[in-house]
PDB file of C-alpha atoms and ligand atoms in Angstrom:
ATOM      1  CA  MET A   7      16.964 113.633 154.582  1.00  0.00           C
ATOM      2  CA  GLU A   8      17.716 110.474 156.493  1.00  0.00           C
ATOM      3  CA  GLN A   9      20.061 111.035 159.435  1.00  0.00           C
ATOM      4  CA  ILE A  10      22.645 109.212 161.493  1.00  0.00           C
ATOM      5  CA  THR A  11      22.138 109.828 165.133  1.00  0.00           C
ATOM      6  CA  ASN A  12      25.586 111.042 166.145  1.00  0.00           C
ATOM      7  CA  TYR A  13      26.374 112.672 162.886  1.00  0.00           C
ATOM      8  CA  PRO A  14      23.464 114.626 161.491  1.00  0.00           C
ATOM      9  CA  GLN A  15      25.825 116.345 158.965  1.00  0.00           C
ATOM     10  CA  ILE A  16      26.182 113.058 157.078  1.00  0.00           C
ATOM     11  CA  GLN A  17      23.849 112.313 154.212  1.00  0.00           C
ATOM     12  CA  ALA A  18      22.770 108.768 155.168  1.00  0.00           C
ATOM     13  CA  ASN A  19      21.870 107.705 151.764  1.00  0.00           C
ATOM     14  CA  ARG A  20      25.363 108.478 150.364  1.00  0.00           C
ATOM     15  CA  ILE A  21      27.516 106.620 152.830  1.00  0.00           C
ATOM     16  CA  PRO A  22      30.579 105.070 150.991  1.00  0.00           C
ATOM     17  CA  LYS A  23      30.226 101.348 151.128  1.00  0.00           C
ATOM     18  CA  HIS A  24      34.017 100.774 151.226  1.00  0.00           C
ATOM     19  CA  VAL A  25      36.688 102.970 152.571  1.00  0.00           C
ATOM     20  CA  ALA A  26      40.398 102.117 152.116  1.00  0.00           C
ATOM     21  CA  ILE A  27      42.900 103.900 154.417  1.00  0.00           C
ATOM     22  CA  ILE A  28      46.687 104.287 154.141  1.00  0.00           C
ATOM     23  CA  MET A  29      47.693 104.896 157.675  1.00  0.00           C
ATOM     24  CA  ASP A  30      50.797 106.872 157.462  1.00  0.00           C
ATOM     25  CA  GLY A  31      52.825 109.001 159.748  1.00  0.00           C
ATOM     26  CA  ASN A  32      53.292 106.921 162.838  1.00  0.00           C
ATOM     27  CA  GLY A  33      57.082 107.261 162.711  1.00  0.00           C
ATOM     28  CA  ARG A  34      56.909 110.981 162.209  1.00  0.00           C
ATOM     29  CA  TRP A  35      54.478 111.304 165.109  1.00  0.00           C
ATOM     30  CA  ALA A  36      56.825 109.401 167.446  1.00  0.00           C
ATOM     31  CA  LYS A  37      59.793 111.510 166.311  1.00  0.00           C
ATOM     32  CA  LYS A  38      57.901 114.694 167.012  1.00  0.00           C
ATOM     33  CA  GLN A  39      57.389 113.525 170.597  1.00  0.00           C
ATOM     34  CA  GLY A  40      61.005 112.310 170.942  1.00  0.00           C
ATOM     35  CA  LEU A  41      59.936 108.711 171.212  1.00  0.00           C
ATOM     36  CA  MET A  42      60.989 105.513 169.360  1.00  0.00           C
ATOM     37  CA  ARG A  43      58.891 104.670 166.234  1.00  0.00           C
ATOM     38  CA  ILE A  44      57.137 101.770 167.889  1.00  0.00           C
ATOM     39  CA  PHE A  45      55.346 104.249 170.192  1.00  0.00           C
ATOM     40  CA  GLY A  46      53.908 105.870 167.074  1.00  0.00           C
ATOM     41  CA  HIS A  47      52.595 102.519 165.931  1.00  0.00           C
ATOM     42  CA  ARG A  48      51.071 101.859 169.379  1.00  0.00           C
ATOM     43  CA  ARG A  49      49.269 105.074 169.227  1.00  0.00           C
ATOM     44  CA  GLY A  50      48.367 104.155 165.600  1.00  0.00           C
ATOM     45  CA  VAL A  51      46.339 101.223 167.162  1.00  0.00           C
ATOM     46  CA  ASP A  52      44.201 103.618 169.138  1.00  0.00           C
ATOM     47  CA  ALA A  53      43.506 105.476 165.928  1.00  0.00           C
ATOM     48  CA  VAL A  54      42.522 102.172 164.239  1.00  0.00           C
ATOM     49  CA  ARG A  55      40.040 101.511 167.106  1.00  0.00           C
ATOM     50  CA  GLY A  56      38.453 104.975 166.676  1.00  0.00           C
ATOM     51  CA  ALA A  57      38.200 104.714 162.902  1.00  0.00           C
ATOM     52  CA  ILE A  58      36.547 101.292 163.137  1.00  0.00           C
ATOM     53  CA  GLU A  59      34.191 102.495 165.714  1.00  0.00           C
ATOM     54  CA  PHE A  60      33.261 105.408 163.465  1.00  0.00           C
ATOM     55  CA  ALA A  61      32.797 103.172 160.493  1.00  0.00           C
ATOM     56  CA  ALA A  62      30.403 100.971 162.415  1.00  0.00           C
ATOM     57  CA  GLU A  63      28.434 103.990 163.828  1.00  0.00           C
ATOM     58  CA  VAL A  64      27.793 105.503 160.416  1.00  0.00           C
ATOM     59  CA  GLY A  65      27.325 102.167 158.591  1.00  0.00           C
ATOM     60  CA  ILE A  66      30.423 101.921 156.323  1.00  0.00           C
ATOM     61  CA  GLU A  67      30.242  98.228 155.360  1.00  0.00           C
ATOM     62  CA  TYR A  68      34.020  97.740 154.546  1.00  0.00           C
ATOM     63  CA  VAL A  69      37.160  99.349 155.805  1.00  0.00           C
ATOM     64  CA  THR A  70      40.434  98.083 154.360  1.00  0.00           C
ATOM     65  CA  MET A  71      43.563  99.212 156.171  1.00  0.00           C
ATOM     66  CA  TYR A  72      47.097  99.132 154.969  1.00  0.00           C
ATOM     67  CA  ALA A  73      48.829  97.741 158.157  1.00  0.00           C
ATOM     68  CA  PHE A  74      51.922  96.210 156.561  1.00  0.00           C
ATOM     69  CA  SER A  75      53.083  96.391 152.977  1.00  0.00           C
ATOM     70  CA  THR A  76      55.253  93.966 151.063  1.00  0.00           C
ATOM     71  CA  GLU A  77      57.814  96.778 151.083  1.00  0.00           C
ATOM     72  CA  ASN A  78      57.659  97.134 154.803  1.00  0.00           C
ATOM     73  CA  TRP A  79      59.575  93.863 155.135  1.00  0.00           C
ATOM     74  CA  ASN A  80      62.679  96.052 154.290  1.00  0.00           C
ATOM     75  CA  ARG A  81      62.523  97.979 157.571  1.00  0.00           C
ATOM     76  CA  PRO A  82      64.929  97.351 160.328  1.00  0.00           C
ATOM     77  CA  ALA A  83      64.213  93.988 161.875  1.00  0.00           C
ATOM     78  CA  ILE A  84      63.624  95.465 165.243  1.00  0.00           C
ATOM     79  CA  GLU A  85      60.768  97.572 163.892  1.00  0.00           C
ATOM     80  CA  VAL A  86      59.276  94.721 161.855  1.00  0.00           C
ATOM     81  CA  ASN A  87      59.259  92.372 164.866  1.00  0.00           C
ATOM     82  CA  ALA A  88      57.850  95.003 167.028  1.00  0.00           C
ATOM     83  CA  LEU A  89      55.035  95.705 164.536  1.00  0.00           C
ATOM     84  CA  MET A  90      54.311  91.914 164.282  1.00  0.00           C
ATOM     85  CA  GLN A  91      54.186  91.604 168.098  1.00  0.00           C
ATOM     86  CA  LEU A  92      51.918  94.717 168.333  1.00  0.00           C
ATOM     87  CA  LEU A  93      49.634  93.183 165.748  1.00  0.00           C
ATOM     88  CA  VAL A  94      49.370  89.945 167.725  1.00  0.00           C
ATOM     89  CA  ASP A  95      48.675  91.797 171.016  1.00  0.00           C
ATOM     90  CA  SER A  96      46.241  94.180 169.465  1.00  0.00           C
ATOM     91  CA  VAL A  97      44.131  91.618 167.763  1.00  0.00           C
ATOM     92  CA  GLU A  98      43.962  89.601 170.947  1.00  0.00           C
ATOM     93  CA  LYS A  99      43.155  92.584 173.053  1.00  0.00           C
ATOM     94  CA  GLU A 100      40.589  94.123 170.635  1.00  0.00           C
ATOM     95  CA  LEU A 101      38.719  90.841 170.048  1.00  0.00           C
ATOM     96  CA  PRO A 102      35.915  91.559 172.740  1.00  0.00           C
ATOM     97  CA  ALA A 103      35.413  95.057 171.156  1.00  0.00           C
ATOM     98  CA  LEU A 104      35.220  93.538 167.654  1.00  0.00           C
ATOM     99  CA  MET A 105      32.519  91.164 168.921  1.00  0.00           C
ATOM    100  CA  LYS A 106      30.722  93.879 170.767  1.00  0.00           C
ATOM    101  CA  ASN A 107      30.598  96.282 167.746  1.00  0.00           C
ATOM    102  CA  GLY A 108      29.741  93.610 165.151  1.00  0.00           C
ATOM    103  CA  ILE A 109      32.985  93.878 163.253  1.00  0.00           C
ATOM    104  CA  ARG A 110      34.168  91.046 161.048  1.00  0.00           C
ATOM    105  CA  LEU A 111      37.887  90.797 160.720  1.00  0.00           C
ATOM    106  CA  LYS A 112      39.470  89.627 157.459  1.00  0.00           C
ATOM    107  CA  THR A 113      43.041  89.689 156.202  1.00  0.00           C
ATOM    108  CA  LEU A 114      44.434  90.500 152.853  1.00  0.00           C
ATOM    109  CA  GLY A 115      47.930  89.656 151.667  1.00  0.00           C
ATOM    110  CA  ASN A 116      50.621  87.055 151.776  1.00  0.00           C
ATOM    111  CA  ILE A 117      49.749  85.846 155.308  1.00  0.00           C
ATOM    112  CA  ALA A 118      51.946  82.765 154.999  1.00  0.00           C
ATOM    113  CA  GLU A 119      54.974  85.233 155.196  1.00  0.00           C
ATOM    114  CA  LEU A 120      53.959  86.413 158.678  1.00  0.00           C
ATOM    115  CA  PRO A 121      55.419  84.787 161.779  1.00  0.00           C
ATOM    116  CA  GLY A 122      53.486  81.721 162.816  1.00  0.00           C
ATOM    117  CA  ASN A 123      52.006  83.186 166.072  1.00  0.00           C
ATOM    118  CA  CYS A 124      50.822  86.211 164.179  1.00  0.00           C
ATOM    119  CA  ALA A 125      49.104  84.217 161.362  1.00  0.00           C
ATOM    120  CA  ALA A 126      47.404  82.026 164.035  1.00  0.00           C
ATOM    121  CA  GLN A 127      46.150  84.883 166.124  1.00  0.00           C
ATOM    122  CA  LEU A 128      44.628  86.451 162.918  1.00  0.00           C
ATOM    123  CA  LYS A 129      43.115  83.152 161.864  1.00  0.00           C
ATOM    124  CA  LYS A 130      41.542  82.789 165.259  1.00  0.00           C
ATOM    125  CA  ALA A 131      40.093  86.231 165.264  1.00  0.00           C
ATOM    126  CA  GLU A 132      38.807  85.798 161.662  1.00  0.00           C
ATOM    127  CA  GLU A 133      36.969  82.649 162.750  1.00  0.00           C
ATOM    128  CA  LYS A 134      35.631  84.126 165.903  1.00  0.00           C
ATOM    129  CA  THR A 135      34.262  87.250 164.103  1.00  0.00           C
ATOM    130  CA  LYS A 136      33.132  85.604 160.882  1.00  0.00           C
ATOM    131  CA  ASP A 137      29.296  85.993 161.581  1.00  0.00           C
ATOM    132  CA  ASN A 138      29.507  89.643 162.552  1.00  0.00           C
ATOM    133  CA  GLU A 139      27.619  91.752 160.230  1.00  0.00           C
ATOM    134  CA  LYS A 140      27.961  95.491 160.909  1.00  0.00           C
ATOM    135  CA  THR A 141      31.324  96.297 159.318  1.00  0.00           C
ATOM    136  CA  THR A 142      34.113  94.266 157.809  1.00  0.00           C
ATOM    137  CA  LEU A 143      37.554  95.288 158.758  1.00  0.00           C
ATOM    138  CA  VAL A 144      40.140  94.038 156.183  1.00  0.00           C
ATOM    139  CA  LEU A 145      43.726  94.169 157.410  1.00  0.00           C
ATOM    140  CA  ALA A 146      46.105  94.428 154.524  1.00  0.00           C
ATOM    141  CA  LEU A 147      49.344  92.677 155.765  1.00  0.00           C
ATOM    142  CA  SER A 148      52.228  91.642 153.719  1.00  0.00           C
ATOM    143  CA  TYR A 149      50.210  93.018 150.873  1.00  0.00           C
ATOM    144  CA  SER A 150      50.914  95.068 147.754  1.00  0.00           C
ATOM    145  CA  GLY A 151      48.511  95.784 144.891  1.00  0.00           C
ATOM    146  CA  ARG A 152      51.114  94.474 142.365  1.00  0.00           C
ATOM    147  CA  TRP A 153      51.502  91.246 144.332  1.00  0.00           C
ATOM    148  CA  ASP A 154      47.854  90.590 144.078  1.00  0.00           C
ATOM    149  CA  ILE A 155      47.696  91.402 140.420  1.00  0.00           C
ATOM    150  CA  ILE A 156      50.564  89.051 139.820  1.00  0.00           C
ATOM    151  CA  GLU A 157      48.753  86.352 141.857  1.00  0.00           C
ATOM    152  CA  ALA A 158      45.634  86.997 139.718  1.00  0.00           C
ATOM    153  CA  MET A 159      47.534  86.697 136.530  1.00  0.00           C
ATOM    154  CA  LYS A 160      48.985  83.362 137.463  1.00  0.00           C
ATOM    155  CA  LYS A 161      45.556  82.025 138.280  1.00  0.00           C
ATOM    156  CA  ILE A 162      44.159  83.314 135.067  1.00  0.00           C
ATOM    157  CA  GLY A 163      47.099  81.921 133.182  1.00  0.00           C
ATOM    158  CA  ASN A 164      46.501  78.565 134.651  1.00  0.00           C
ATOM    159  CA  ASN A 165      42.898  78.702 133.809  1.00  0.00           C
ATOM    160  CA  ILE A 166      43.776  79.509 130.135  1.00  0.00           C
ATOM    161  CA  LYS A 167      46.231  76.640 130.125  1.00  0.00           C
ATOM    162  CA  GLU A 168      43.715  74.245 131.366  1.00  0.00           C
ATOM    163  CA  GLY A 169      41.280  75.509 128.678  1.00  0.00           C
ATOM    164  CA  LYS A 170      38.776  76.793 131.307  1.00  0.00           C
ATOM    165  CA  ILE A 171      38.854  80.215 129.644  1.00  0.00           C
ATOM    166  CA  GLN A 172      39.993  81.670 126.305  1.00  0.00           C
ATOM    167  CA  PRO A 173      42.434  84.558 126.347  1.00  0.00           C
ATOM    168  CA  ASN A 174      39.918  86.868 124.533  1.00  0.00           C
ATOM    169  CA  GLU A 175      37.418  86.201 127.352  1.00  0.00           C
ATOM    170  CA  VAL A 176      39.667  87.958 129.903  1.00  0.00           C
ATOM    171  CA  ASP A 177      37.903  91.157 130.849  1.00  0.00           C
ATOM    172  CA  ASP A 178      37.479  93.421 134.001  1.00  0.00           C
ATOM    173  CA  SER A 179      35.264  90.994 135.697  1.00  0.00           C
ATOM    174  CA  VAL A 180      37.597  88.011 135.143  1.00  0.00           C
ATOM    175  CA  VAL A 181      40.504  90.023 136.722  1.00  0.00           C
ATOM    176  CA  SER A 182      38.405  91.336 139.665  1.00  0.00           C
ATOM    177  CA  ALA A 183      37.280  87.803 140.315  1.00  0.00           C
ATOM    178  CA  ALA A 184      40.791  86.442 140.388  1.00  0.00           C
ATOM    179  CA  LEU A 185      41.993  89.019 142.914  1.00  0.00           C
ATOM    180  CA  ASN A 186      42.093  88.399 146.630  1.00  0.00           C
ATOM    181  CA  THR A 187      39.713  91.224 146.997  1.00  0.00           C
ATOM    182  CA  ALA A 188      37.102  89.590 144.827  1.00  0.00           C
ATOM    183  CA  GLN A 189      34.536  89.340 147.690  1.00  0.00           C
ATOM    184  CA  TYR A 190      34.626  93.113 148.408  1.00  0.00           C
ATOM    185  CA  PRO A 191      33.260  95.923 146.420  1.00  0.00           C
ATOM    186  CA  ASP A 192      35.799  98.338 145.031  1.00  0.00           C
ATOM    187  CA  PRO A 193      36.624 101.131 147.527  1.00  0.00           C
ATOM    188  CA  ASP A 194      34.499 104.346 147.043  1.00  0.00           C
ATOM    189  CA  LEU A 195      36.985 106.428 149.086  1.00  0.00           C
ATOM    190  CA  LEU A 196      40.708 106.137 149.699  1.00  0.00           C
ATOM    191  CA  ILE A 197      42.114 108.055 152.656  1.00  0.00           C
ATOM    192  CA  ARG A 198      45.771 108.768 153.131  1.00  0.00           C
ATOM    193  CA  THR A 199      47.056 110.527 156.209  1.00  0.00           C
ATOM    194  CA  SER A 200      50.377 112.397 156.881  1.00  0.00           C
ATOM    195  CA  GLY A 201      50.547 114.744 153.890  1.00  0.00           C
ATOM    196  CA  GLU A 202      52.011 112.151 151.545  1.00  0.00           C
ATOM    197  CA  GLN A 203      50.167 112.029 148.169  1.00  0.00           C
ATOM    198  CA  ARG A 204      50.988 108.615 146.858  1.00  0.00           C
ATOM    199  CA  ILE A 205      49.171 105.373 146.498  1.00  0.00           C
ATOM    200  CA  SER A 206      52.283 103.200 147.496  1.00  0.00           C
ATOM    201  CA  ASN A 207      51.161 100.026 145.773  1.00  0.00           C
ATOM    202  CA  PHE A 208      47.857  99.797 147.644  1.00  0.00           C
ATOM    203  CA  LEU A 209      44.738  98.230 145.887  1.00  0.00           C
ATOM    204  CA  LEU A 210      45.942  99.365 142.496  1.00  0.00           C
ATOM    205  CA  TRP A 211      43.290  97.649 140.309  1.00  0.00           C
ATOM    206  CA  GLU A 212      40.513  98.326 142.912  1.00  0.00           C
ATOM    207  CA  ILE A 213      40.860 102.171 143.258  1.00  0.00           C
ATOM    208  CA  ALA A 214      40.330 102.774 139.509  1.00  0.00           C
ATOM    209  CA  TYR A 215      37.297 105.021 140.351  1.00  0.00           C
ATOM    210  CA  SER A 216      37.818 105.656 143.975  1.00  0.00           C
ATOM    211  CA  GLU A 217      37.682 109.295 145.354  1.00  0.00           C
ATOM    212  CA  VAL A 218      41.044 110.056 147.012  1.00  0.00           C
ATOM    213  CA  TYR A 219      41.398 112.110 150.078  1.00  0.00           C
ATOM    214  CA  PHE A 220      44.700 113.338 151.456  1.00  0.00           C
ATOM    215  CA  THR A 221      44.986 114.855 154.937  1.00  0.00           C
ATOM    216  CA  ASP A 222      48.086 116.354 156.656  1.00  0.00           C
ATOM    217  CA  VAL A 223      47.042 114.728 159.978  1.00  0.00           C
ATOM    218  CA  LEU A 224      49.477 112.025 161.134  1.00  0.00           C
ATOM    219  CA  TRP A 225      47.827 108.747 161.580  1.00  0.00           C
ATOM    220  CA  PRO A 226      48.082 108.584 165.453  1.00  0.00           C
ATOM    221  CA  ASP A 227      46.284 111.919 165.494  1.00  0.00           C
ATOM    222  CA  PHE A 228      43.501 110.802 163.221  1.00  0.00           C
ATOM    223  CA  THR A 229      40.195 110.985 165.173  1.00  0.00           C
ATOM    224  CA  LYS A 230      36.558 110.202 164.403  1.00  0.00           C
ATOM    225  CA  ASN A 231      36.208 113.981 163.518  1.00  0.00           C
ATOM    226  CA  HIS A 232      38.894 113.710 160.869  1.00  0.00           C
ATOM    227  CA  PHE A 233      37.162 110.672 159.490  1.00  0.00           C
ATOM    228  CA  LEU A 234      33.952 112.694 159.481  1.00  0.00           C
ATOM    229  CA  ASP A 235      35.687 115.455 157.528  1.00  0.00           C
ATOM    230  CA  ALA A 236      36.773 112.874 154.877  1.00  0.00           C
ATOM    231  CA  ILE A 237      33.297 111.577 154.593  1.00  0.00           C
ATOM    232  CA  LEU A 238      31.698 115.103 154.291  1.00  0.00           C
ATOM    233  CA  ASP A 239      34.369 115.965 151.637  1.00  0.00           C
ATOM    234  CA  TYR A 240      33.474 112.688 149.814  1.00  0.00           C
ATOM    235  CA  GLN A 241      29.673 113.578 149.884  1.00  0.00           C
ATOM    236  CA  SER A 242      30.452 116.967 148.376  1.00  0.00           C
ATOM    237  CA  ARG A 243      31.936 115.359 145.312  1.00  0.00           C
ATOM    238  CA  GLU A 244      30.211 114.253 142.163  1.00  0.00           C
ATOM    239  CA  ARG A 245      31.122 110.705 141.018  1.00  0.00           C
ATOM    240  CA  ARG A 246      30.930 110.417 137.309  1.00  0.00           C
ATOM    241  CA  PHE A 247      32.706 107.155 136.437  1.00  0.00           C
ATOM    242  CA  GLY A 248      33.716 108.681 133.109  1.00  0.00           C
ATOM    243  CA  LYS A 249      30.342 109.954 132.149  1.00  0.00           C
ATOM    244  CA  THR A 250      29.165 113.523 131.907  1.00  0.00           C
ATOM    245  CA  THR A 251      27.347 115.511 134.705  1.00  0.00           C
ATOM    246  CA  GLU A 252      24.186 115.443 132.493  1.00  0.00           C
ATOM    247  CA  GLN A 253      24.209 111.686 132.176  1.00  0.00           C
ATOM    248  CA  ILE A 254      24.535 111.039 135.905  1.00  0.00           C
ATOM    249  CA  THR A 255      21.990 113.574 137.162  1.00  0.00           C
ATOM    250  CA  LYS A 256      19.268 112.563 134.556  1.00  0.00           C
TER     251      LYS A 256
HETATM  252  C1  FPP B 268      52.852 103.985 158.622  1.00  0.00           C
HETATM  253  O1  FPP B 268      53.534 104.854 159.366  1.00  0.00           O
HETATM  254  C2  FPP B 268      52.300 102.882 159.385  1.00  0.00           C
HETATM  255  C3  FPP B 268      52.648 101.536 159.310  1.00  0.00           C
HETATM  256  C4  FPP B 268      53.607 100.981 158.331  1.00  0.00           C
HETATM  257  C5  FPP B 268      51.958 100.485 160.202  1.00  0.00           C
HETATM  258  C6  FPP B 268      50.664 100.824 160.603  1.00  0.00           C
HETATM  259  C7  FPP B 268      50.280  99.828 161.632  1.00  0.00           C
HETATM  260  C8  FPP B 268      49.496 100.127 162.748  1.00  0.00           C
HETATM  261  C9  FPP B 268      48.833 101.434 162.880  1.00  0.00           C
HETATM  262  C10 FPP B 268      49.471  99.124 163.853  1.00  0.00           C
HETATM  263  C11 FPP B 268      48.801  97.857 163.314  1.00  0.00           C
HETATM  264  C12 FPP B 268      47.911  97.234 164.130  1.00  0.00           C
HETATM  265  C13 FPP B 268      46.638  97.012 163.781  1.00  0.00           C
HETATM  266  C14 FPP B 268      45.849  96.276 164.909  1.00  0.00           C
HETATM  267  C15 FPP B 268      45.998  97.406 162.550  1.00  0.00           C
HETATM  268  P1  FPP B 268      55.165 105.064 159.194  1.00  0.00           P
HETATM  269  O2  FPP B 268      55.869 104.083 160.052  1.00  0.00           O
HETATM  270  O3  FPP B 268      55.400 104.749 157.661  1.00  0.00           O
HETATM  271  O4  FPP B 268      55.374 106.533 159.476  1.00  0.00           O
HETATM  272  P2  FPP B 268      56.347 107.594 158.832  1.00  0.00           P
HETATM  273  O5  FPP B 268      56.010 107.630 157.491  1.00  0.00           O
HETATM  274  O6  FPP B 268      56.121 108.760 159.672  1.00  0.00           O
HETATM  275  O7  FPP B 268      57.721 106.955 159.097  1.00  0.00           O
END
């Protein structure tokens, strides 16, 4: 069996290509320590760093993280502003580490809705890291699965109107290609922390066949070892994509 240096338990030939993560529990983590919510988000950034390092170490090609949902705009302005500032500061601060570890940064979502300095910082980091090849970190920001599906429907509708495609030609691949995630493979594994067992409008189309892993660990406490547990759990599962065991083991 092929091995990964630091993690001999992992089967190197069955690494998920794309892992999506719903980072939940920052607020509860802060509350437990008697701190304001933003301190939980700050510690959350440390957990993001660890998770990305782990992904690069074990060869996960894509990691998509739910950093700010469309619905998160409804949080108190003080928290929204603090999160946006944290994002700007973190992207700037982590840029050297992204370069060192071969991480390409991409964004997913309605970036035009973000404050100007935030969008500009992200654009700069995307540009700087665009040739990095080890792992792609996709930050979902002002994103929701339904938003992207609606955007895709508008594109397809326009293409139908312009006669570029017939309605009966719309199939899985046409919809996938119209989504803002078209350039990424569908996630093999979706992780959600903090004990909540919901999808919360994340990558709705793309997770049709993803394995889902829920853990009670709050996001700021999520370490490389927790990520390892999720990967080992994933590797113990049989993915059938609607087929029978006999068909896939033949
Ligand atoms: C969920 O916890 C977390 C978020 C909505 C934000 C996640 C953002 C970060 C970890 C920082 C982003 C920065 C980078 C660089 C990616 P919650 O606030 O919903 O926690 P709760 O459910 O306990 O209230």
